[in-house]
């Protein structure tokens, strides 16, 4: 590996740390760095039949998948670079999104959504409930995937508690919490890739 790529990896890892700590500017910088990859992936899943709105929705889905990849990337492992990991996450997300969109369009052709389109032309209500349902399902999957202890750690972790604070809350030591977070990230990465 060249010095340049090592430096780039170090810079990327630093940006990832900043994003995890809530720095939106760092996320914008990562998006700019990986813009060629994002454009290429978006183009590969965009078809001529898609409306401008559909392409925008797909682009949003891609950004969400990229953000998930940033948050869940395990910097400690050296087997997979972030770019490849992000590509895998985005590809899986795009495939799932396209499948769901295809199913939805078939249902619309059958006429299942006629009443909904009259009372809610933009489909905002159904979108809201779909999002809530998908969040609920993801939450349930995470809960099943993690042990009771890991679920406790995860609950505090996503609410912004530091390793030290979690250790105090759970009457544990920081090393144990760090190890749990490492395991959680690994499990969630596998879960998100599987999706």
Coordinates of N, CA and C in Angstrom, one line a residue:
X1 N 0.9 -1.2 0.0 CA 0.0 0.0 0.0 C 0.9 1.2 0.0
X2 N 0.6 2.2 -0.9 CA 1.4 3.4 -1.0 C 1.2 4.3 0.2
X3 N 2.1 5.2 0.4 CA 2.0 6.2 1.5 C 0.8 7.1 1.3
X4 N 0.5 7.4 0.0 CA -0.6 8.3 -0.4 C -2.0 7.6 0.1
X5 N -2.1 6.3 -0.2 CA -3.4 5.6 0.2 C -3.5 5.5 1.7
X6 N -2.3 5.3 2.4 CA -2.4 5.2 3.8 C -2.8 6.5 4.4
X7 N -2.3 7.6 3.8 CA -2.6 8.9 4.3 C -4.1 9.2 4.0
X8 N -4.6 8.8 2.8 CA -6.0 8.9 2.5 C -6.9 8.1 3.5
X9 N -6.5 6.9 3.8 CA -7.2 6.1 4.8 C -7.3 6.8 6.1
X10 N -6.2 7.3 6.5 CA -6.1 8.0 7.8 C -7.0 9.2 7.8
X11 N -7.0 10.0 6.7 CA -7.9 11.2 6.6 C -9.4 10.7 6.6
X12 N -9.6 9.7 5.9 CA -11.0 9.2 5.8 C -11.5 8.7 7.2
X13 N -10.6 8.0 7.9 CA -11.0 7.5 9.3 C -11.2 8.7 10.2
X14 N -10.4 9.7 10.0 CA -10.6 10.9 10.9 C -12.0 11.6 10.6
X15 N -12.3 11.7 9.3 CA -13.6 12.2 8.9 C -14.8 11.4 9.4
X16 N -14.6 10.0 9.4 CA -15.6 9.1 9.9 C -15.8 9.3 11.4
X17 N -14.7 9.5 12.1 CA -14.8 9.8 13.6 C -15.6 11.1 13.8
X18 N -15.4 12.1 13.0 CA -16.1 13.3 13.1 C -17.6 13.2 12.9
X19 N -17.9 12.4 11.8 CA -19.3 12.2 11.5 C -20.0 11.5 12.6
X20 N -19.4 10.4 13.2 CA -19.9 9.6 14.3 C -20.2 10.6 15.5
X21 N -19.3 11.6 15.7 CA -19.5 12.5 16.8 C -20.5 13.6 16.5
X22 N -21.1 13.6 15.3 CA -22.2 14.5 14.9 C -21.8 15.7 14.0
X23 N -20.6 15.6 13.4 CA -20.1 16.7 12.6 C -20.7 16.6 11.1
X24 N -21.7 17.4 10.8 CA -22.3 17.3 9.5 C -21.4 17.8 8.4
X25 N -20.5 18.7 8.7 CA -19.5 19.2 7.7 C -18.6 18.1 7.2
X26 N -18.2 17.2 8.2 CA -17.3 16.1 7.8 C -18.1 15.1 6.9
X27 N -19.4 14.9 7.1 CA -20.2 14.1 6.3 C -20.2 14.7 4.8
X28 N -20.4 16.0 4.8 CA -20.5 16.7 3.5 C -19.1 16.4 2.7
X29 N -18.0 16.5 3.5 CA -16.7 16.3 2.9 C -16.5 14.9 2.4
X30 N -17.0 13.9 3.2 CA -17.0 12.5 2.7 C -17.8 12.3 1.4
X31 N -19.0 12.9 1.4 CA -19.8 12.8 0.2 C -19.1 13.4 -1.0
X32 N -18.4 14.5 -0.8 CA -17.6 15.1 -1.9 C -16.5 14.2 -2.4
X33 N -15.8 13.6 -1.4 CA -14.7 12.7 -1.7 C -15.2 11.5 -2.5
X34 N -16.3 11.0 -2.1 CA -16.9 9.7 -2.8 C -17.9 10.0 -3.8
X35 N -18.0 11.3 -4.3 CA -19.0 11.7 -5.3 C -18.9 10.9 -6.5
X36 N -17.7 10.6 -7.1 CA -17.6 9.8 -8.3 C -18.3 8.4 -8.1
X37 N -18.0 7.8 -7.0 CA -18.6 6.4 -6.7 C -20.1 6.6 -6.6
X38 N -20.6 7.6 -5.9 CA -22.0 7.8 -5.7 C -22.7 8.0 -7.0
X39 N -22.1 8.9 -7.9 CA -22.7 9.2 -9.2 C -22.8 7.9 -10.0
X40 N -21.7 7.1 -10.0 CA -21.6 5.9 -10.8 C -22.7 4.9 -10.4
X41 N -22.8 4.7 -9.0 CA -23.8 3.8 -8.5 C -25.2 4.3 -8.8
X42 N -25.5 5.6 -8.7 CA -26.8 6.1 -9.0 C -27.2 5.9 -10.4
X43 N -26.2 6.2 -11.3 CA -26.4 6.0 -12.7 C -26.7 4.6 -13.1
X44 N -26.1 3.6 -12.4 CA -26.3 2.2 -12.7 C -27.6 1.7 -12.3
X45 N -28.3 2.4 -11.4 CA -29.6 2.0 -10.9 C -30.7 2.9 -11.5
X46 N -30.4 3.9 -12.3 CA -31.4 4.8 -12.9 C -31.7 4.3 -14.3
X47 N -33.0 4.3 -14.6 CA -33.5 3.9 -15.9 C -34.2 5.1 -16.6
X48 N -34.4 4.9 -17.9 CA -35.1 6.0 -18.7 C -36.5 6.2 -18.2
X49 N -37.2 5.1 -17.8 CA -38.6 5.2 -17.4 C -38.8 5.9 -16.1
X50 N -37.7 6.1 -15.3 CA -37.9 6.8 -14.0 C -38.1 8.2 -14.2
X51 N -39.1 8.8 -13.4 CA -39.3 10.2 -13.4 C -38.2 10.9 -12.6
X52 N -38.2 12.2 -12.7 CA -37.2 13.1 -12.0 C -37.4 12.8 -10.5
X53 N -38.6 12.7 -10.0 CA -38.9 12.5 -8.6 C -38.3 11.2 -8.1
X54 N -38.5 10.1 -9.0 CA -38.0 8.8 -8.7 C -36.5 8.8 -8.5
X55 N -35.8 9.5 -9.4 CA -34.3 9.6 -9.4 C -33.9 10.3 -8.1
X56 N -34.6 11.4 -7.8 CA -34.3 12.1 -6.5 C -34.5 11.3 -5.3
X57 N -35.6 10.5 -5.3 CA -35.8 9.5 -4.2 C -34.7 8.5 -4.1
X58 N -34.3 8.0 -5.2 CA -33.2 7.0 -5.3 C -31.9 7.6 -4.8
X59 N -31.7 8.9 -5.1 CA -30.5 9.6 -4.7 C -30.5 9.8 -3.2
X60 N -31.7 10.1 -2.6 CA -31.8 10.2 -1.2 C -31.5 8.9 -0.5
X61 N -32.1 7.8 -1.1 CA -31.9 6.5 -0.5 C -30.4 6.2 -0.5
X62 N -29.7 6.6 -1.6 CA -28.2 6.3 -1.7 C -27.5 7.1 -0.6
X63 N -27.9 8.3 -0.3 CA -27.2 9.1 0.7 C -27.4 8.5 2.1
X64 N -28.7 8.0 2.3 CA -29.0 7.4 3.6 C -28.1 6.1 3.8
X65 N -28.0 5.4 2.8 CA -27.1 4.1 2.8 C -25.7 4.5 3.0
X66 N -25.2 5.6 2.4 CA -23.8 6.0 2.6 C -23.6 6.5 4.0
X67 N -24.6 7.2 4.6 CA -24.5 7.6 6.0 C -24.4 6.4 6.9
X68 N -25.3 5.4 6.7 CA -25.2 4.2 7.5 C -23.9 3.6 7.4
X69 N -23.3 3.5 6.2 CA -22.0 2.9 6.0 C -20.9 3.7 6.8
X70 N -21.0 5.0 6.8 CA -20.1 5.8 7.6 C -20.2 5.5 9.1
X71 N -21.4 5.5 9.6 CA -21.6 5.2 11.0 C -21.2 3.8 11.5
X72 N -21.4 2.8 10.6 CA -21.2 1.5 11.0 C -19.9 0.9 10.6
X73 N -19.0 1.7 9.9 CA -17.8 1.2 9.4 C -16.8 0.9 10.6
X74 N -16.2 -0.3 10.5 CA -15.3 -0.7 11.6 C -13.8 -0.3 11.1
X75 N -13.3 0.7 11.6 CA -12.0 1.2 11.2 C -10.9 0.3 11.7
X76 N -11.2 -0.5 12.7 CA -10.1 -1.4 13.3 C -9.7 -2.5 12.4
X77 N -10.6 -3.0 11.6 CA -10.3 -4.1 10.7 C -9.5 -3.5 9.5
X78 N -8.7 -4.3 8.9 CA -7.9 -3.9 7.8 C -8.2 -4.6 6.5
X79 N -9.2 -5.5 6.5 CA -9.5 -6.3 5.3 C -10.3 -5.5 4.2
X80 N -11.2 -4.7 4.7 CA -12.0 -3.9 3.7 C -11.9 -2.4 3.9
X81 N -11.5 -1.8 2.8 CA -11.4 -0.3 2.9 C -12.8 0.3 2.8
X82 N -12.9 1.5 3.3 CA -14.2 2.2 3.5 C -15.0 2.3 2.1
X83 N -14.3 2.6 1.1 CA -14.9 2.8 -0.2 C -15.6 1.5 -0.7
X84 N -15.0 0.3 -0.5 CA -15.6 -0.9 -0.9 C -16.8 -1.2 0.1
X85 N -16.6 -1.0 1.3 CA -17.7 -1.2 2.3 C -18.9 -0.4 2.0
X86 N -18.7 0.9 1.7 CA -19.8 1.9 1.3 C -20.5 1.4 0.0
X87 N -19.7 0.9 -0.9 CA -20.2 0.4 -2.2 C -21.2 -0.8 -2.0
X88 N -20.8 -1.7 -1.1 CA -21.6 -2.9 -0.8 C -22.9 -2.4 -0.1
X89 N -22.8 -1.5 0.9 CA -24.0 -1.1 1.6 C -24.9 -0.4 0.7
X90 N -24.4 0.5 -0.2 CA -25.2 1.3 -1.1 C -25.9 0.4 -2.1
X91 N -25.1 -0.6 -2.7 CA -25.7 -1.5 -3.7 C -26.8 -2.3 -3.1
X92 N -26.6 -2.9 -1.9 CA -27.7 -3.6 -1.2 C -28.9 -2.8 -1.0
X93 N -28.7 -1.5 -0.6 CA -29.8 -0.6 -0.3 C -30.6 -0.3 -1.6
X94 N -29.8 0.0 -2.7 CA -30.5 0.3 -4.0 C -31.3 -0.8 -4.5
X95 N -30.8 -2.1 -4.3 CA -31.5 -3.3 -4.8 C -32.8 -3.4 -4.0
X96 N -32.7 -3.2 -2.7 CA -33.9 -3.3 -1.9 C -34.9 -2.2 -2.2
X97 N -34.4 -1.0 -2.5 CA -35.3 0.1 -2.8 C -36.0 -0.1 -4.1
X98 N -35.2 -0.6 -5.1 CA -35.8 -0.8 -6.4 C -36.9 -2.0 -6.4
X99 N -36.6 -3.0 -5.6 CA -37.6 -4.1 -5.4 C -38.9 -3.5 -4.8
X100 N -38.7 -2.7 -3.8 CA -39.9 -2.1 -3.1 C -40.7 -1.2 -4.0
X101 N -39.9 -0.4 -4.8 CA -40.6 0.5 -5.8 C -41.3 -0.2 -6.9
X102 N -40.7 -1.3 -7.3 CA -41.3 -2.2 -8.3 C -42.6 -2.8 -7.8
X103 N -42.6 -3.3 -6.6 CA -43.8 -3.9 -6.0 C -44.9 -2.8 -5.8
X104 N -44.5 -1.6 -5.4 CA -45.4 -0.5 -5.2 C -46.1 -0.1 -6.5
X105 N -45.3 -0.1 -7.6 CA -45.9 0.3 -8.9 C -46.8 -0.7 -9.4
X106 N -46.6 -2.0 -9.1 CA -47.5 -3.1 -9.5 C -48.8 -3.0 -8.8
X107 N -48.7 -2.7 -7.5 CA -49.9 -2.5 -6.7 C -50.7 -1.3 -7.2
X108 N -50.1 -0.3 -7.6 CA -50.7 0.9 -8.1 C -51.5 0.6 -9.4
X109 N -50.9 -0.2 -10.2 CA -51.5 -0.6 -11.5 C -52.8 -1.4 -11.2
X110 N -52.7 -2.3 -10.2 CA -53.9 -3.1 -9.8 C -55.0 -2.2 -9.3
X111 N -54.6 -1.1 -8.6 CA -55.6 -0.2 -8.1 C -55.8 -0.2 -6.6
X112 N -54.8 -0.9 -5.9 CA -54.9 -0.9 -4.5 C -54.8 0.4 -3.8
X113 N -54.2 1.4 -4.4 CA -53.9 2.7 -3.8 C -54.8 3.8 -4.3
X114 N -55.9 3.4 -5.0 CA -56.8 4.4 -5.6 C -57.4 5.3 -4.5
X115 N -57.9 4.7 -3.5 CA -58.6 5.5 -2.4 C -57.5 6.4 -1.7
X116 N -56.4 5.8 -1.5 CA -55.3 6.5 -0.8 C -54.9 7.8 -1.6
X117 N -54.8 7.6 -3.0 CA -54.4 8.7 -3.8 C -55.4 9.8 -3.8
X118 N -56.7 9.5 -3.6 CA -57.7 10.5 -3.6 C -57.6 11.3 -2.3
X119 N -57.5 10.6 -1.2 CA -57.4 11.3 0.1 C -56.1 11.9 0.5
X120 N -55.0 11.4 -0.1 CA -53.7 11.8 0.2 C -52.8 11.8 -1.1
X121 N -53.0 12.8 -2.0 CA -52.4 12.8 -3.3 C -50.9 12.6 -3.3
X122 N -50.2 13.1 -2.4 CA -48.8 12.9 -2.4 C -48.3 11.6 -1.7
X123 N -49.2 10.9 -1.1 CA -48.9 9.7 -0.4 C -48.1 9.9 0.8
X124 N -48.2 11.1 1.4 CA -47.3 11.4 2.6 C -47.7 10.5 3.8
X125 N -49.0 10.2 4.0 CA -49.4 9.4 5.1 C -48.8 8.0 5.0
X126 N -49.0 7.4 3.8 CA -48.5 6.1 3.6 C -47.0 6.0 3.7
X127 N -46.3 7.1 3.2 CA -44.8 7.1 3.3 C -44.4 7.2 4.8
X128 N -45.1 8.0 5.5 CA -44.8 8.1 7.0 C -44.9 6.8 7.7
X129 N -46.0 6.1 7.4 CA -46.3 4.8 8.1 C -45.3 3.7 7.6
X130 N -44.9 3.8 6.3 CA -43.9 2.8 5.8 C -42.6 3.1 6.4
X131 N -42.2 4.3 6.6 CA -40.9 4.7 7.3 C -41.0 4.2 8.7
X132 N -42.1 4.5 9.4 CA -42.2 4.0 10.8 C -42.1 2.5 10.9
X133 N -42.8 1.8 10.0 CA -42.8 0.3 10.0 C -41.4 -0.2 9.7
X134 N -40.7 0.4 8.8 CA -39.3 0.0 8.4 C -38.4 0.2 9.6
X135 N -38.5 1.4 10.3 CA -37.7 1.7 11.5 C -38.0 0.6 12.6
X136 N -39.3 0.3 12.8 CA -39.7 -0.7 13.8 C -39.1 -2.0 13.5
X137 N -39.2 -2.4 12.2 CA -38.6 -3.7 11.8 C -37.1 -3.8 12.0
X138 N -36.4 -2.7 11.7 CA -35.0 -2.6 11.9 C -34.6 -2.7 13.3
X139 N -35.4 -2.0 14.2 CA -35.2 -2.0 15.6 C -35.4 -3.4 16.2
X140 N -36.4 -4.1 15.7 CA -36.6 -5.5 16.1 C -35.5 -6.4 15.7
X141 N -35.0 -6.2 14.5 CA -33.9 -7.0 14.0 C -32.7 -6.8 14.8
X142 N -32.4 -5.5 15.1 CA -31.2 -5.2 15.9 C -31.4 -5.9 17.3
X143 N -32.5 -5.7 17.9 CA -32.8 -6.3 19.3 C -32.5 -7.8 19.3
X144 N -33.0 -8.5 18.2 CA -32.8 -10.0 18.1 C -31.4 -10.3 17.9
X145 N -30.7 -9.5 17.1 CA -29.3 -9.8 16.8 C -28.3 -9.6 18.0
X146 N -28.6 -8.6 18.8 CA -27.7 -8.3 20.0 C -28.1 -9.1 21.2
X147 N -27.1 -9.3 22.1 CA -27.4 -9.9 23.4 C -28.0 -8.9 24.3
X148 N -28.6 -9.3 25.4 CA -29.2 -8.4 26.3 C -28.3 -7.3 26.8
X149 N -27.0 -7.6 27.1 CA -26.0 -6.7 27.5 C -25.7 -5.7 26.3
X150 N -25.5 -6.3 25.1 CA -25.2 -5.4 23.9 C -26.4 -4.5 23.7
X151 N -27.6 -4.9 23.9 CA -28.8 -4.1 23.7 C -28.8 -2.9 24.6
X152 N -28.4 -3.2 25.9 CA -28.3 -2.1 26.9 C -27.2 -1.1 26.5
X153 N -26.0 -1.6 26.0 CA -24.9 -0.7 25.6 C -25.4 0.1 24.4
X154 N -26.0 -0.6 23.4 CA -26.5 0.1 22.2 C -27.5 1.2 22.5
X155 N -28.4 0.9 23.4 CA -29.4 1.9 23.8 C -28.7 3.2 24.3
X156 N -27.8 3.1 25.1 CA -27.1 4.3 25.6 C -26.2 4.9 24.6
X157 N -25.5 4.1 23.8 CA -24.6 4.5 22.7 C -25.3 5.4 21.7
X158 N -26.5 4.9 21.2 CA -27.2 5.7 20.2 C -27.8 7.0 20.8
X159 N -27.9 7.0 22.1 CA -28.4 8.3 22.7 C -27.3 9.2 23.1
X160 N -26.1 9.0 22.6 CA -25.0 9.9 22.8 C -24.1 9.8 24.0
X161 N -24.3 8.7 24.8 CA -23.5 8.5 26.0 C -22.1 8.1 25.6
X162 N -21.1 8.5 26.3 CA -19.7 8.2 26.0 C -19.5 6.8 26.6
X163 N -18.3 6.2 26.3 CA -18.0 4.8 26.8 C -17.9 4.9 28.3
X164 N -17.3 5.9 28.8 CA -17.2 6.1 30.3 C -18.5 6.2 31.0
X165 N -19.4 7.0 30.4 CA -20.8 7.1 30.9 C -21.6 5.8 30.9
X166 N -21.4 5.1 29.8 CA -22.1 3.8 29.7 C -21.6 2.8 30.7
X167 N -20.3 2.8 30.9 CA -19.7 1.9 31.9 C -20.2 2.2 33.3
X168 N -20.4 3.5 33.6 CA -21.0 3.9 35.0 C -22.4 3.4 35.0
X169 N -23.2 3.7 34.0 CA -24.6 3.3 34.0 C -24.8 1.8 34.1
X170 N -24.0 1.0 33.5 CA -24.1 -0.4 33.5 C -23.3 -1.1 34.6
X171 N -22.6 -0.3 35.4 CA -21.7 -0.8 36.4 C -20.7 -1.8 35.9
X172 N -20.1 -1.3 34.8 CA -19.1 -2.2 34.1 C -17.8 -1.4 33.9
X173 N -16.8 -1.9 33.2 CA -15.6 -1.2 32.9 C -15.6 -0.7 31.4
X174 N -14.8 0.3 31.2 CA -14.7 0.9 29.8 C -14.3 -0.1 28.8
X175 N -13.3 -1.0 29.1 CA -12.8 -2.0 28.2 C -14.0 -2.9 27.7
X176 N -14.8 -3.3 28.7 CA -15.9 -4.2 28.4 C -16.9 -3.5 27.5
X177 N -17.1 -2.2 27.7 CA -18.0 -1.4 26.9 C -17.5 -1.3 25.4
X178 N -16.2 -1.0 25.4 CA -15.5 -0.9 24.1 C -15.6 -2.2 23.3
X179 N -15.4 -3.3 23.9 CA -15.5 -4.6 23.3 C -16.9 -4.8 22.8
X180 N -17.9 -4.4 23.6 CA -19.3 -4.6 23.3 C -19.7 -3.8 22.0
X181 N -19.2 -2.5 22.0 CA -19.4 -1.6 20.9 C -18.8 -2.2 19.6
X182 N -17.6 -2.8 19.7 CA -16.9 -3.4 18.6 C -17.8 -4.5 18.0
X183 N -18.3 -5.4 19.0 CA -19.2 -6.5 18.6 C -20.5 -6.0 17.9
X184 N -21.0 -5.0 18.5 CA -22.3 -4.5 18.0 C -22.1 -4.0 16.6
X185 N -21.1 -3.2 16.4 CA -20.8 -2.6 15.0 C -20.7 -3.8 14.0
X186 N -19.9 -4.8 14.4 CA -19.7 -5.9 13.5 C -21.0 -6.6 13.2
X187 N -21.8 -6.8 14.2 CA -23.1 -7.5 14.0 C -24.1 -6.6 13.1
X188 N -24.1 -5.3 13.4 CA -25.0 -4.4 12.7 C -24.5 -4.3 11.2
X189 N -23.2 -4.3 11.0 CA -22.7 -4.2 9.7 C -23.2 -5.4 8.9
X190 N -23.1 -6.6 9.5 CA -23.5 -7.8 8.8 C -25.0 -7.7 8.6
X191 N -25.8 -7.2 9.5 CA -27.2 -7.1 9.4 C -27.6 -6.2 8.2
X192 N -26.9 -5.0 8.2 CA -27.3 -4.0 7.1 C -26.8 -4.5 5.7
X193 N -25.7 -5.2 5.7 CA -25.3 -5.8 4.4 C -26.3 -6.8 3.9
X194 N -26.8 -7.6 4.9 CA -27.7 -8.7 4.5 C -29.0 -8.1 4.0
X195 N -29.4 -6.9 4.5 CA -30.6 -6.2 4.0 C -30.4 -5.8 2.5

